[in-house]
Coordinates of C-alpha atoms and ligand atoms in Angstrom, one line a residue:
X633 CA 0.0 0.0 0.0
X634 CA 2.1 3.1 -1.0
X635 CA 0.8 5.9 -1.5
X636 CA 2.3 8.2 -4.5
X637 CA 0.0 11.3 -4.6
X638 CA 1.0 11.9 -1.4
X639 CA 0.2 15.8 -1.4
X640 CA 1.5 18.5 -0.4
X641 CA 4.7 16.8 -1.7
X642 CA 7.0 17.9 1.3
X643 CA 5.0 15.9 3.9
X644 CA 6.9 12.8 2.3
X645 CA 10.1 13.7 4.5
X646 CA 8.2 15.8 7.3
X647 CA 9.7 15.6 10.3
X648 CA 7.6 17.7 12.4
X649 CA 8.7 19.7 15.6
X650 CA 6.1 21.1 18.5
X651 CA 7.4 24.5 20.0
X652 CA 4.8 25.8 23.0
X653 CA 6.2 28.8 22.6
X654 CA 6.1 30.1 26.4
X655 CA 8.1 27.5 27.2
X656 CA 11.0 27.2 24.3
X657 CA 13.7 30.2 24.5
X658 CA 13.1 33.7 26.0
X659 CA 14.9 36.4 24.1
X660 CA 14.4 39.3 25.7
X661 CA 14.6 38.0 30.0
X662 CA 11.0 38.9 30.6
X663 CA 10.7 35.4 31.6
X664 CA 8.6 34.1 28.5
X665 CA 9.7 31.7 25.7
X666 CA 8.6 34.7 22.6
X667 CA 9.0 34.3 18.7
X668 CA 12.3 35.5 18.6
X669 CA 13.3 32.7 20.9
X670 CA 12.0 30.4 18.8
X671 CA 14.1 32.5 15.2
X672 CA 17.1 31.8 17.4
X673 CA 17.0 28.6 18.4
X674 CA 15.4 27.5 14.5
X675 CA 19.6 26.3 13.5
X676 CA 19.2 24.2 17.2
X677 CA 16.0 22.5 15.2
X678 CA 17.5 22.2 12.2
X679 CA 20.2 20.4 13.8
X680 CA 17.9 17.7 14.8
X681 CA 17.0 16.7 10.7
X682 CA 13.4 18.1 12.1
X683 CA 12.3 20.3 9.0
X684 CA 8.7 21.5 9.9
X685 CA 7.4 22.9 13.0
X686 CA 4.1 23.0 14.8
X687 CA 3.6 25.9 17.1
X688 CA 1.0 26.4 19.8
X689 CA -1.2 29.2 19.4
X690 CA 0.6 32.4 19.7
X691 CA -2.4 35.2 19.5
X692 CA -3.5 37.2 21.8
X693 CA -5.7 36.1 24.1
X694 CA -6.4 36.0 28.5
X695 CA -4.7 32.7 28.5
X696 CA -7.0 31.0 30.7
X697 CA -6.2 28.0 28.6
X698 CA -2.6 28.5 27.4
X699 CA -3.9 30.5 24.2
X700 CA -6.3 28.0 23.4
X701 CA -8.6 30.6 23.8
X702 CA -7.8 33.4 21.2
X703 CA -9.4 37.0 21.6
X704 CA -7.9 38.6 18.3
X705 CA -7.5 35.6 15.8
X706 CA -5.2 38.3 13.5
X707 CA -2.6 39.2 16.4
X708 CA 0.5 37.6 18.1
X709 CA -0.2 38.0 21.5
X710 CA 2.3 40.9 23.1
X711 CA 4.2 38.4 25.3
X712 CA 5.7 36.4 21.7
X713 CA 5.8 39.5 19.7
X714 CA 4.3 41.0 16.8
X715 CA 2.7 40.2 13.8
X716 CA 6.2 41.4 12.1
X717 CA 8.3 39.0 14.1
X718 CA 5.7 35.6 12.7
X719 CA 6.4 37.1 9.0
X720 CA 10.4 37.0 10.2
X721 CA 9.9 33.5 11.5
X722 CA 8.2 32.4 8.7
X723 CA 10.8 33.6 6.6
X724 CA 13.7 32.7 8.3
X725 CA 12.7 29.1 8.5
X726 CA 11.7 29.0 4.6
X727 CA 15.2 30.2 4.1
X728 CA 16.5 26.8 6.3
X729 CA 13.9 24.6 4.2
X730 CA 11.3 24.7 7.3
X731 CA 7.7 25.2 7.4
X732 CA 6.0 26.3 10.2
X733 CA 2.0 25.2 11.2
X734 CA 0.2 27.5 13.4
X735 CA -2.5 26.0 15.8
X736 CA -6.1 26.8 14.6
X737 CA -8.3 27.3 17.4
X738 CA -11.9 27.9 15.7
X739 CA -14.1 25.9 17.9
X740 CA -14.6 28.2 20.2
X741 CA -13.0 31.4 21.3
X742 CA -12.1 33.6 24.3
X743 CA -15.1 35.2 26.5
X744 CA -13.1 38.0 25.8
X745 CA -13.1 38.2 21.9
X746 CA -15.7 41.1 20.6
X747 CA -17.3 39.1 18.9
X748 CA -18.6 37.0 22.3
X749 CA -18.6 40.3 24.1
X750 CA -21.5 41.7 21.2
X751 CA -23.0 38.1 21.3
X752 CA -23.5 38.5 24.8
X753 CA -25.7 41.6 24.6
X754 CA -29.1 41.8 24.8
X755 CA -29.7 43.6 22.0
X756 CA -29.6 41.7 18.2
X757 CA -26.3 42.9 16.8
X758 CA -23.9 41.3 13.9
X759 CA -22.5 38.3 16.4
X760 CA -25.4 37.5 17.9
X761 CA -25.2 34.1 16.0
X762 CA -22.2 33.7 15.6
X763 CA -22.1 31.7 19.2
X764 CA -24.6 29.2 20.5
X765 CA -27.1 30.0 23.0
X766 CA -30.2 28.3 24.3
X767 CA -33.2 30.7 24.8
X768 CA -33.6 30.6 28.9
X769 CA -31.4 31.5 31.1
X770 CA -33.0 29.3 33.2
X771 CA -31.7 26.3 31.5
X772 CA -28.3 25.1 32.4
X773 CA -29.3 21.1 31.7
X774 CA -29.3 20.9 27.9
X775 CA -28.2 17.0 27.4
X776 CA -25.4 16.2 25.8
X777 CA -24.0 20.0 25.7
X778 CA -22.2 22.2 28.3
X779 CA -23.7 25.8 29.0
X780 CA -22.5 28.3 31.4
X781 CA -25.3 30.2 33.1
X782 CA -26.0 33.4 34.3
X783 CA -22.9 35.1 32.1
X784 CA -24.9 37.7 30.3
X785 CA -27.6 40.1 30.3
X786 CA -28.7 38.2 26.7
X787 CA -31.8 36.0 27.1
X788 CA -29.8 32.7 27.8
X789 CA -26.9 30.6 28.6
X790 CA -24.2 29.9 26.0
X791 CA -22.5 27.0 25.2
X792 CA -19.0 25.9 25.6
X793 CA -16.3 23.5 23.7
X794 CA -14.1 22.7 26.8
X795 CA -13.5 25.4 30.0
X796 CA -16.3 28.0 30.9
X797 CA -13.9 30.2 29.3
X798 CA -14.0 28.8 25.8
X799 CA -17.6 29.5 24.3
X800 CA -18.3 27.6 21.1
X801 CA -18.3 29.1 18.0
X802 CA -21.9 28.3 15.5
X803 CA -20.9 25.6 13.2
X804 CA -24.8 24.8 13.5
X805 CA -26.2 21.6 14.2
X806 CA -26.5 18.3 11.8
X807 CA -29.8 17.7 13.6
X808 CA -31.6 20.2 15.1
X809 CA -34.0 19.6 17.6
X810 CA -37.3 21.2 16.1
X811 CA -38.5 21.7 19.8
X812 CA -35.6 24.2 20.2
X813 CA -35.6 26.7 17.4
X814 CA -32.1 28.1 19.0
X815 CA -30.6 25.1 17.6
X816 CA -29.7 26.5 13.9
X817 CA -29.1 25.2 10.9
X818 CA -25.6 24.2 9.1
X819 CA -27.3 26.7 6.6
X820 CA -28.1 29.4 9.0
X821 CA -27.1 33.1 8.2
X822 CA -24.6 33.1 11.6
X823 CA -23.1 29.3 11.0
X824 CA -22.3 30.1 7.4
X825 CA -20.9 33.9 8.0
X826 CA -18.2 31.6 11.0
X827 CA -17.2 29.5 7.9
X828 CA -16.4 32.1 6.1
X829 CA -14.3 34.0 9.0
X830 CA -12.3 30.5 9.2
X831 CA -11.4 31.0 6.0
X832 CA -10.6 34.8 6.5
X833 CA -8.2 34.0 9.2
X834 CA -6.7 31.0 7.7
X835 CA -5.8 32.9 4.6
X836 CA -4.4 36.1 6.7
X837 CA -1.3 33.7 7.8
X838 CA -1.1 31.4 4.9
X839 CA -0.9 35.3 2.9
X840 CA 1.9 36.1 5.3
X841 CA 3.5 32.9 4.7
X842 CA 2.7 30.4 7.2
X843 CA 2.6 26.5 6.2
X844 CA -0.5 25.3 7.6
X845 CA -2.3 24.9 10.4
X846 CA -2.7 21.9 13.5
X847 CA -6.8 22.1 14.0
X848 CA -7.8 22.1 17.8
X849 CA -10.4 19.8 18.6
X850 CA -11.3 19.8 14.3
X851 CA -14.2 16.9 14.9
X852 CA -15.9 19.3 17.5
X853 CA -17.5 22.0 15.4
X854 CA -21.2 20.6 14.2
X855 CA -23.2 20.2 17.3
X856 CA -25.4 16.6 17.0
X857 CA -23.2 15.5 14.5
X858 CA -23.5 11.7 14.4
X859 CA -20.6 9.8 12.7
X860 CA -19.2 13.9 12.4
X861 CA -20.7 14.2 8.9
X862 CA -21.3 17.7 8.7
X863 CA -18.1 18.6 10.5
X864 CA -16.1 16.4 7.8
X865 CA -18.3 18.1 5.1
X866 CA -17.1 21.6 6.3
X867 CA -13.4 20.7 6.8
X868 CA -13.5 19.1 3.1
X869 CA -15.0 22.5 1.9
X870 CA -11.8 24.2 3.5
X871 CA -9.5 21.4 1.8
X872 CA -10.8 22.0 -1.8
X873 CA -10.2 25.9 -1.4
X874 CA -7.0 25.2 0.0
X875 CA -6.1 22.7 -3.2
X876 CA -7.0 25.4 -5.5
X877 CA -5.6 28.7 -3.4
X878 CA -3.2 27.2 -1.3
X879 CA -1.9 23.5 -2.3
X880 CA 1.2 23.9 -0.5
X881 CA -0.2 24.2 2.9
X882 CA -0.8 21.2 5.1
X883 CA -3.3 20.4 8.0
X884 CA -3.1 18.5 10.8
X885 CA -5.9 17.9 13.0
X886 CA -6.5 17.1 16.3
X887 CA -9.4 14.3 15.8
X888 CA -7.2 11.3 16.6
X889 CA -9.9 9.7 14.0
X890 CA -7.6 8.9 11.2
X891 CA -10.6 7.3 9.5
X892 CA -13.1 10.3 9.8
X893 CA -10.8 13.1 9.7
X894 CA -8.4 12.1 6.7
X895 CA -10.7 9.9 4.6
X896 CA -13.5 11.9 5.2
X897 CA -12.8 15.5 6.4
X898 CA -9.9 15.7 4.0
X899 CA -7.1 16.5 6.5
X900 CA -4.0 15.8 5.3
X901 CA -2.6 14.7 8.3
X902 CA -4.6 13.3 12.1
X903 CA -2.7 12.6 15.3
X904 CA -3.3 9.2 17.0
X905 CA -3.8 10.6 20.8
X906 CA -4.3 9.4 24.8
X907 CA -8.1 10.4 23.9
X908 CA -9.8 8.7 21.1
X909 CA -7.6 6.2 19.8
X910 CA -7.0 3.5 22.8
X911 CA -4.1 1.9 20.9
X912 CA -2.0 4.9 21.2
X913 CA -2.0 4.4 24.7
X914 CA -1.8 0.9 24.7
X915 CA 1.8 1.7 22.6
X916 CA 3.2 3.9 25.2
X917 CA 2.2 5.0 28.0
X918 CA -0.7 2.2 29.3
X919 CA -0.4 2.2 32.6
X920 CA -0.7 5.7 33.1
X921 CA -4.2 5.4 32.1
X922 CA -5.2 3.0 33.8
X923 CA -7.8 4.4 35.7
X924 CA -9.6 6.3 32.8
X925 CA -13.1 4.6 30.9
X926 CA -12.0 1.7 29.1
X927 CA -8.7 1.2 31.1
X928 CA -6.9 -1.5 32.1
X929 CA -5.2 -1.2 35.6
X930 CA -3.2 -4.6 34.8
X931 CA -2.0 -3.5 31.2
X932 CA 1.8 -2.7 30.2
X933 CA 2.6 -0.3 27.3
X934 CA 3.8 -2.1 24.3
X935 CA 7.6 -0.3 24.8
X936 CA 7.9 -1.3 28.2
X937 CA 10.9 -3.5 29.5
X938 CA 9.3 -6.0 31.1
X939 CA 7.8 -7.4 27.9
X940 CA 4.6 -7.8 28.8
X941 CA 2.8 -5.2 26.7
X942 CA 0.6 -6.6 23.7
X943 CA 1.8 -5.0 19.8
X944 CA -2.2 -6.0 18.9
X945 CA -3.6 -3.5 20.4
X946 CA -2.1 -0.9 18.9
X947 CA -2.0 -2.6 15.8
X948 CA -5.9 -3.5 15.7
X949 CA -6.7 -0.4 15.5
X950 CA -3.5 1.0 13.7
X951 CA -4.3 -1.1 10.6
X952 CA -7.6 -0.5 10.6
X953 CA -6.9 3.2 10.2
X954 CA -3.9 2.7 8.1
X955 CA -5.9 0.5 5.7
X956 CA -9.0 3.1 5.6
X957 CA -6.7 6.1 4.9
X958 CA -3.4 5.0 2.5
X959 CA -2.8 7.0 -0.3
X960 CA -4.8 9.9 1.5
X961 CA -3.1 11.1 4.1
X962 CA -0.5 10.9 6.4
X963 CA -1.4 8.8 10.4
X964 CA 0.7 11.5 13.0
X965 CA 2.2 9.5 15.6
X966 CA 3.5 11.7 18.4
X967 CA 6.1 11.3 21.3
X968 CA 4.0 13.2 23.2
X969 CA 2.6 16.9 23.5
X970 CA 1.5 19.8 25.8
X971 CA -1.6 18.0 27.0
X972 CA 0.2 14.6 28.1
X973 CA 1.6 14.0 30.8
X974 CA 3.8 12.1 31.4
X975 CA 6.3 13.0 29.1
X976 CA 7.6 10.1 26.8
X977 CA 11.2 9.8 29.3
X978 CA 9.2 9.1 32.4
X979 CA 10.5 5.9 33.6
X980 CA 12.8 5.3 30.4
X981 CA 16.2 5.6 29.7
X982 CA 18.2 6.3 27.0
X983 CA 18.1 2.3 25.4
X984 CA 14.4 2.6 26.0
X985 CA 14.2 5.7 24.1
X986 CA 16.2 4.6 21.4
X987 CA 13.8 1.9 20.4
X988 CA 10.6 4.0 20.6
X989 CA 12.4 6.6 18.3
X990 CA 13.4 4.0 16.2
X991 CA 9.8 3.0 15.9
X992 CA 9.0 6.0 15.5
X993 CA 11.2 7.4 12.4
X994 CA 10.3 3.9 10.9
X995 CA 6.7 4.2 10.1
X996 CA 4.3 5.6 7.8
X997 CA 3.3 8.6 8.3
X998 CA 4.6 12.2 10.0
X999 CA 6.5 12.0 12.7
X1000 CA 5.8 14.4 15.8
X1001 CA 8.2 15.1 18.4
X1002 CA 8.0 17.1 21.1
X1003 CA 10.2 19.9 22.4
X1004 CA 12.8 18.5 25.4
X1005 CA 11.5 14.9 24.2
X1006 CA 15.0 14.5 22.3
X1007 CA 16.6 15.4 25.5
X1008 CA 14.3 13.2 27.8
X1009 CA 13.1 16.3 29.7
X1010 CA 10.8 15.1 32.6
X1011 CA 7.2 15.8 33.7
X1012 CA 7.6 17.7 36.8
X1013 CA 4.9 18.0 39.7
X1014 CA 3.7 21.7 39.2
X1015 CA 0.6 23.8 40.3
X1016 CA -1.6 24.6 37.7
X1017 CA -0.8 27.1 35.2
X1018 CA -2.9 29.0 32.7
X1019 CA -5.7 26.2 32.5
X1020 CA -3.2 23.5 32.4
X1021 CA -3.8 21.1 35.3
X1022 CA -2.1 18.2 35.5
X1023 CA -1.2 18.9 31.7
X1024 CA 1.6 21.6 33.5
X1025 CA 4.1 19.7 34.3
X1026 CA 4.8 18.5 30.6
X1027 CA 4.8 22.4 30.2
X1028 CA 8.6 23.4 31.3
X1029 CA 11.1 25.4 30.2
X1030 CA 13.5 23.9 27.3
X1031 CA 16.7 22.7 28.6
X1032 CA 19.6 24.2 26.9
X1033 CA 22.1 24.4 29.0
X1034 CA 23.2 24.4 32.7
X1035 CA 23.5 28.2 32.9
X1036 CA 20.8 30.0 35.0
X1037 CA 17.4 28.7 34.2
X1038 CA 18.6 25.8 32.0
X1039 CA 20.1 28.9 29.5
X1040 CA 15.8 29.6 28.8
X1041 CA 15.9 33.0 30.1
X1042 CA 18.0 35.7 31.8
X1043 CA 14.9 36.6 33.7
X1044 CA 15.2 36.0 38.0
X1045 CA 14.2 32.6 38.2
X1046 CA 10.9 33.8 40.0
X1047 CA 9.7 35.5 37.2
X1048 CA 9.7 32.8 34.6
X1049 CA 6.5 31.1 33.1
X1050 CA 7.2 28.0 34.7
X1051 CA 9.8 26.6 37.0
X1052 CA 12.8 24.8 35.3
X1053 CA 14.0 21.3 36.4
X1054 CA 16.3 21.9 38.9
X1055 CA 17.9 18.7 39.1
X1056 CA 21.6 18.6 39.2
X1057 CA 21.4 15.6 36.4
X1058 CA 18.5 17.2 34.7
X1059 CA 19.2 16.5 30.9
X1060 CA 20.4 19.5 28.7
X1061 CA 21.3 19.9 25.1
X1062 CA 24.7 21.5 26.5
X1063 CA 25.3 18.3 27.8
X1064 CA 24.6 16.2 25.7
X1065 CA 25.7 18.0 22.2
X1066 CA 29.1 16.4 21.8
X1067 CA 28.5 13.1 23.4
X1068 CA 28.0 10.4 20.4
X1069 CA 25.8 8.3 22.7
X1070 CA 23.5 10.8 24.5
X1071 CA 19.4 10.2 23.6
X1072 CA 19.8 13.8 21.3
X1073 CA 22.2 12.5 18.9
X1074 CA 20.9 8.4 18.8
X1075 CA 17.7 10.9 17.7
X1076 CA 19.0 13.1 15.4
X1077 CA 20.5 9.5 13.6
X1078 CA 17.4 8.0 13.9
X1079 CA 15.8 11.7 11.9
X1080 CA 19.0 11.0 9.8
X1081 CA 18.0 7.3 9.1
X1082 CA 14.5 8.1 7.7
X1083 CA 15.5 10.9 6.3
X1084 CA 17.9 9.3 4.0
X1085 CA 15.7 6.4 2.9
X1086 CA 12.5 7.1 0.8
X1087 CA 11.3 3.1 1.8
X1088 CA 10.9 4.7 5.5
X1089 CA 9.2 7.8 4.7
X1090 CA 5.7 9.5 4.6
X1091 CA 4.1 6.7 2.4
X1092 CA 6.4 4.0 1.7
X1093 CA 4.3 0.6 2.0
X1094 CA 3.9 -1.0 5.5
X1095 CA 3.6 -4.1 6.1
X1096 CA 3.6 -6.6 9.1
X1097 CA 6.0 -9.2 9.2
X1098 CA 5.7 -10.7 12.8
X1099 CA 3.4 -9.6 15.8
X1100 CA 1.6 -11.9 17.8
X1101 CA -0.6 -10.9 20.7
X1102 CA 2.1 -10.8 23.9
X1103 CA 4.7 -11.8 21.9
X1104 CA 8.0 -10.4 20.6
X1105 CA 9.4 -9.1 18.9
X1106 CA 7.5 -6.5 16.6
X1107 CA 8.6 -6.8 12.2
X1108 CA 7.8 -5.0 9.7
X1109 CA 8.9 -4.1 6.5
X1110 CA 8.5 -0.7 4.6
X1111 CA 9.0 -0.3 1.2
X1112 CA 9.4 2.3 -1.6
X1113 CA 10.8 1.8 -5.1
X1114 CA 13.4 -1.2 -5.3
X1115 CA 14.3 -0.7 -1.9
X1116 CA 12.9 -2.6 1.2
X1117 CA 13.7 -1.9 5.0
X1118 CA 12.7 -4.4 7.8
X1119 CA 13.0 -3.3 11.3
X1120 CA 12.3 -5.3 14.1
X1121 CA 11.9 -3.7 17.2
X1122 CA 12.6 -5.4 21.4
X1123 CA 11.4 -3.3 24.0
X1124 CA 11.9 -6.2 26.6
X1125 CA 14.8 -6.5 29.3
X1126 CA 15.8 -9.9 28.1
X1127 CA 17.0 -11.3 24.5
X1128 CA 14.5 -12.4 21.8
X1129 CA 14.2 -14.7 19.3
X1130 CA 11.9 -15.4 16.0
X1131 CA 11.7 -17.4 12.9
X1132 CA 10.4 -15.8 9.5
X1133 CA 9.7 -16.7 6.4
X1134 CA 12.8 -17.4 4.2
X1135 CA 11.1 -16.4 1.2
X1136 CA 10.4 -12.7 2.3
X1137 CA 13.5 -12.0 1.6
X1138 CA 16.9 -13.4 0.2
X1139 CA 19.5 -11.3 1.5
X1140 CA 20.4 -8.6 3.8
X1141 CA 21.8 -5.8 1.6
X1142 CA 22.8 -3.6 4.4
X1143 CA 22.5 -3.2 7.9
X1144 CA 21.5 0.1 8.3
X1145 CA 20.7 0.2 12.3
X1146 CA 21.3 -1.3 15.3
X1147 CA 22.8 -4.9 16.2
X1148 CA 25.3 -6.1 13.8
X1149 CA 24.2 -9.7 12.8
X1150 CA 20.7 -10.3 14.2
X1151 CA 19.6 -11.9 11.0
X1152 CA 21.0 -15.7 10.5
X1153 CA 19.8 -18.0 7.5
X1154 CA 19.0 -20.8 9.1
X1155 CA 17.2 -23.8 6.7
X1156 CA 14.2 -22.5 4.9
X1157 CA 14.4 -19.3 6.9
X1158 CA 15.8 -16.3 8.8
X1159 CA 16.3 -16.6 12.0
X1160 CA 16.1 -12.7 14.2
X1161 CA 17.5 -12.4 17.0
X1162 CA 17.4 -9.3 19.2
X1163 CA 19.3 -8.4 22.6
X1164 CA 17.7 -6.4 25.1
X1165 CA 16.2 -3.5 24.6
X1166 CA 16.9 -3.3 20.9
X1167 CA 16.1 -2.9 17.6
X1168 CA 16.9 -3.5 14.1
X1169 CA 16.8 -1.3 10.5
X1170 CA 18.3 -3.8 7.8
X1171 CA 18.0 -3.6 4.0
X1172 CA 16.8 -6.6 2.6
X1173 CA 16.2 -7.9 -1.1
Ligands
NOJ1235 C1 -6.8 20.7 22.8 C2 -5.6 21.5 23.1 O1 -4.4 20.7 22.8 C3 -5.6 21.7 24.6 O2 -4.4 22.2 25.1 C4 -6.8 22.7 24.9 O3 -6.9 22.9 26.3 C5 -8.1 22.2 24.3 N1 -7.9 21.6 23.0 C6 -9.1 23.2 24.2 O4 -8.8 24.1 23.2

């Protein structure tokens, strides 16, 4: 299953990047990772063989979520700069072959954006519909919805996506309910004027030379949307005018629905996340959601040395996605991001890394990685911050260096964002820059590695070559062309063993990763063999 239309053309080598701004490089000591930061440190990113970055949102807003709730869609919020300094970034990354996607937050907005503040008044006025609100204040129970009540002189209770502080945008509903004439049509004059100011916005940075966007909660916009029809309907509206206006730029969404949102919704790219897709979970980080609906509290992560995690159910559910969306788009598999914690390096070391980056920079797809990830930064236990919970602690200051606040900012140390890892072994790039065997440079050969071989790229064909349910190890194969990589993967603390079929392959070409030798003819067949905590990239024929 390759997939050779694969479009926009540079998301076959994308090696994404996620910068959350306030937390990446401050460059002027006020304590707060800004846009500049992020110009000066675009070589350190570079460096890595990353050559696309997404960016949290950067407009101005209250930040009672992070920036996930924007109050001026058109402005870089004062703390990262100006609208001048984005143009400069944008720029200076096109100038080092980097792209740069901005994070589109159009489910909802800030209750401090005009528009809300004009939708909130009594009075009919331009945005009245451009949010939804029931018709009685002195409903706050509408099924299925969240409203916040009591907010506003207007005659009801508006609707929100995700805090009180995020009131959703009007999309319109797939299925209104007639009893309820608030609830408005797809084809109403206020749902179709907020399609159209997506597109406004959309094209302001695309115009100033941005890349694309990552789509915030993208499945969430159509209220009693079964099987997210009409939202898919809208987002493939916005592809088609992006194919003819823009057919450079690339989306990403946050739907963790490979199924809906790239064979359906047209996205060119969806995240498997802890939400949604179980097997994402299952891959990595297991345990730690143990407790959550549909959670086992017995379960082991796949990548987990003591072997007892289970490849199928990530692959289940993997396959079925893979299978529904090759030759569409791109499946996003990320190390992590600003809303997991814990961070990928939690209980891992640098072997353990090694094989989930390996994994990683071998499949299908585009590859996410978050900032401090390729250092093995560390969740810390913070306070809440701006909305972010338990989310905070994933949140910290990028480690540079061991110069006063980790070389983030010259600010006092009480005056930053968030607290830096204080540890006296906490990882830094500093630190680990000229050693051959830190985790940064076994991931910027790993970056190297994919980059340097089409078979492992964007759409090279996947296939599996050995998983069994609680067995190991993992195989597959990739291909592209005349050339074919198998990589077999051992997460496990002890040495592992498997035959396979000696007619899959004649010959080992080249052994691109890893163990020397771990591939024996033995008979009719290959025998693998992994040591602990290892993994394999060989070129076979
Ligand atoms: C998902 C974002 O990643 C998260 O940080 C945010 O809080 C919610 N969407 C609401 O916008």
């Amino acid at each position: 299953m390759s997939n050779p239309t694969s479009k926009p053309a540079w998301l076959e080598n994308a090696v994404f990047y996620e910068i959350y701004p306030q937390s990446f490089f401050d460059s002027n000591g006020d304590g707060i990772g800004d846009l500049p930061g992020i110009i000066a440190k675009l070589d350190y990113v570079k460096s890595l063989g990353c050559n696309a970055i997404w960016l949290n949102p950067c407009f101005v807003s209250p930040f009672y979520d992070a920036g996930y709730d924007v109050a001026d869609y058109y402005k870089i919020a004062p703390r990262y700069g100006t609208n001048e300094d984005a143009r400069r970034l944008f720029e200076e990354a096109h100038k080092r072959g980097m792209r740069i996607l901005l994070d589109l937050v159009v489910g909802h907005t800030s209750i401090e954006h005009p528009w809300f503040k004009e939708s909130c008044k009594a009075e009919r006025n331009e945005y009245t519909d451009w949010y939804i609100w029931n018709d009685d204040p002195w409903r706050w129970d509408e099924p299925g919805f969240h409203v916040v009540h009591g907010y506003a002189d207007r005659h009801g209770n508006p609707l929100t996506n995700f805090f009180y502080s995020q009131p959703a945008l009007n999309f319109g509903f797939a299925h209104p309910d007639p009893r309820k004439p608030w609830q408005q049509p797809v084809t109403a004059p206020g749902p179709q004027r907020v399609r159209q100011e997506v597109k406004n916005i959309m094209r302001f940075w695309l115009e100033m030379g941005a890349d694309g966007f990552r789509v915030d909660m993208a499945g969430s916009l159509v209220k009693n949307d079964p099987g997210q029809v009409e939202t898919a309907r809208f987002w493939r509206w916005i592809r088609d005018w992006l194919d003819e206006e823009f057919p450079e730029a690339a989306m990403v969404s946050e739907w963790s629905n490979p199924e809906i949102a790239i064979g359906q919704a047209g996205y060119h790219m969806d995240f498997l996340l802890h939400f949604g897709m179980r097997g994402y979970n299952a891959l990595l980080r297991k345990q730690y959601y143990a407790n959550r609906p549909g959670g086992d509290p017995y379960g082991f992560a796949f990548f987990d040395k003591s072997g007892h995690g289970n490849i199928m159910e990530f692959l289940d559910e993997y396959l079925h996605h893979y299978r529904k969306t090759a030759g569409k788009g791109h499946i996003a598999i990320p190390t992590g991001n600003h809303d997991i914690n814990p961070r990928l390096a939690i209980n891992r070391d640098w072997d353990d890394l090694e094989v989930i980056y390996l994994f990683l920079m071998t499949m299908p797809g585009t590859p996410y990685i978050y900032y401090g990830d390729e250092i093995g930064m560390q969740t810390l236990n913070l306070p809440s911050k701006e909305g972010g919970y338990e989310r905070t602690g994933s949140r910290t200051p990028m480690q540079w260096s061991n110069e006063a606040n980790a070389g983030f900012s010259t600010a006092p140390r009480e005056r930053l964002y968030l607290p830096v890892d204080e540890r006296p072994d906490r990882p830094t790039v500093a630190a680990q820059e000229n050693d051959p065997n830190s985790l940064l440079n076994r991931v910027r050969r790993l970056i190297a590695l994919r980059q340097s071989h089409p078979a492992l790229q964007a759409s090279g064909a996947f296939e599996v070559v050995y998983a069994e349910a609680g067995k190991l190890p993992f195989v597959y194969q990739r291909q592209q062309g005349d050339e074919t990589v198998l990589v077999a993967l051992n997460p496990a603390a002890y040495p592992v063993e498997v035959k396979l079929d000696g007619k899959r392959f004649g010959k080992v070409v080249k052994e691109l990763y890893g163990a020397k030798n771990a591939l024996t003819r033995e008979g009719d067949g290959w025998i693998l063999r992994l040591p602990p905590v290892s993994g394999i990239a060989y070129q076979v024929a």
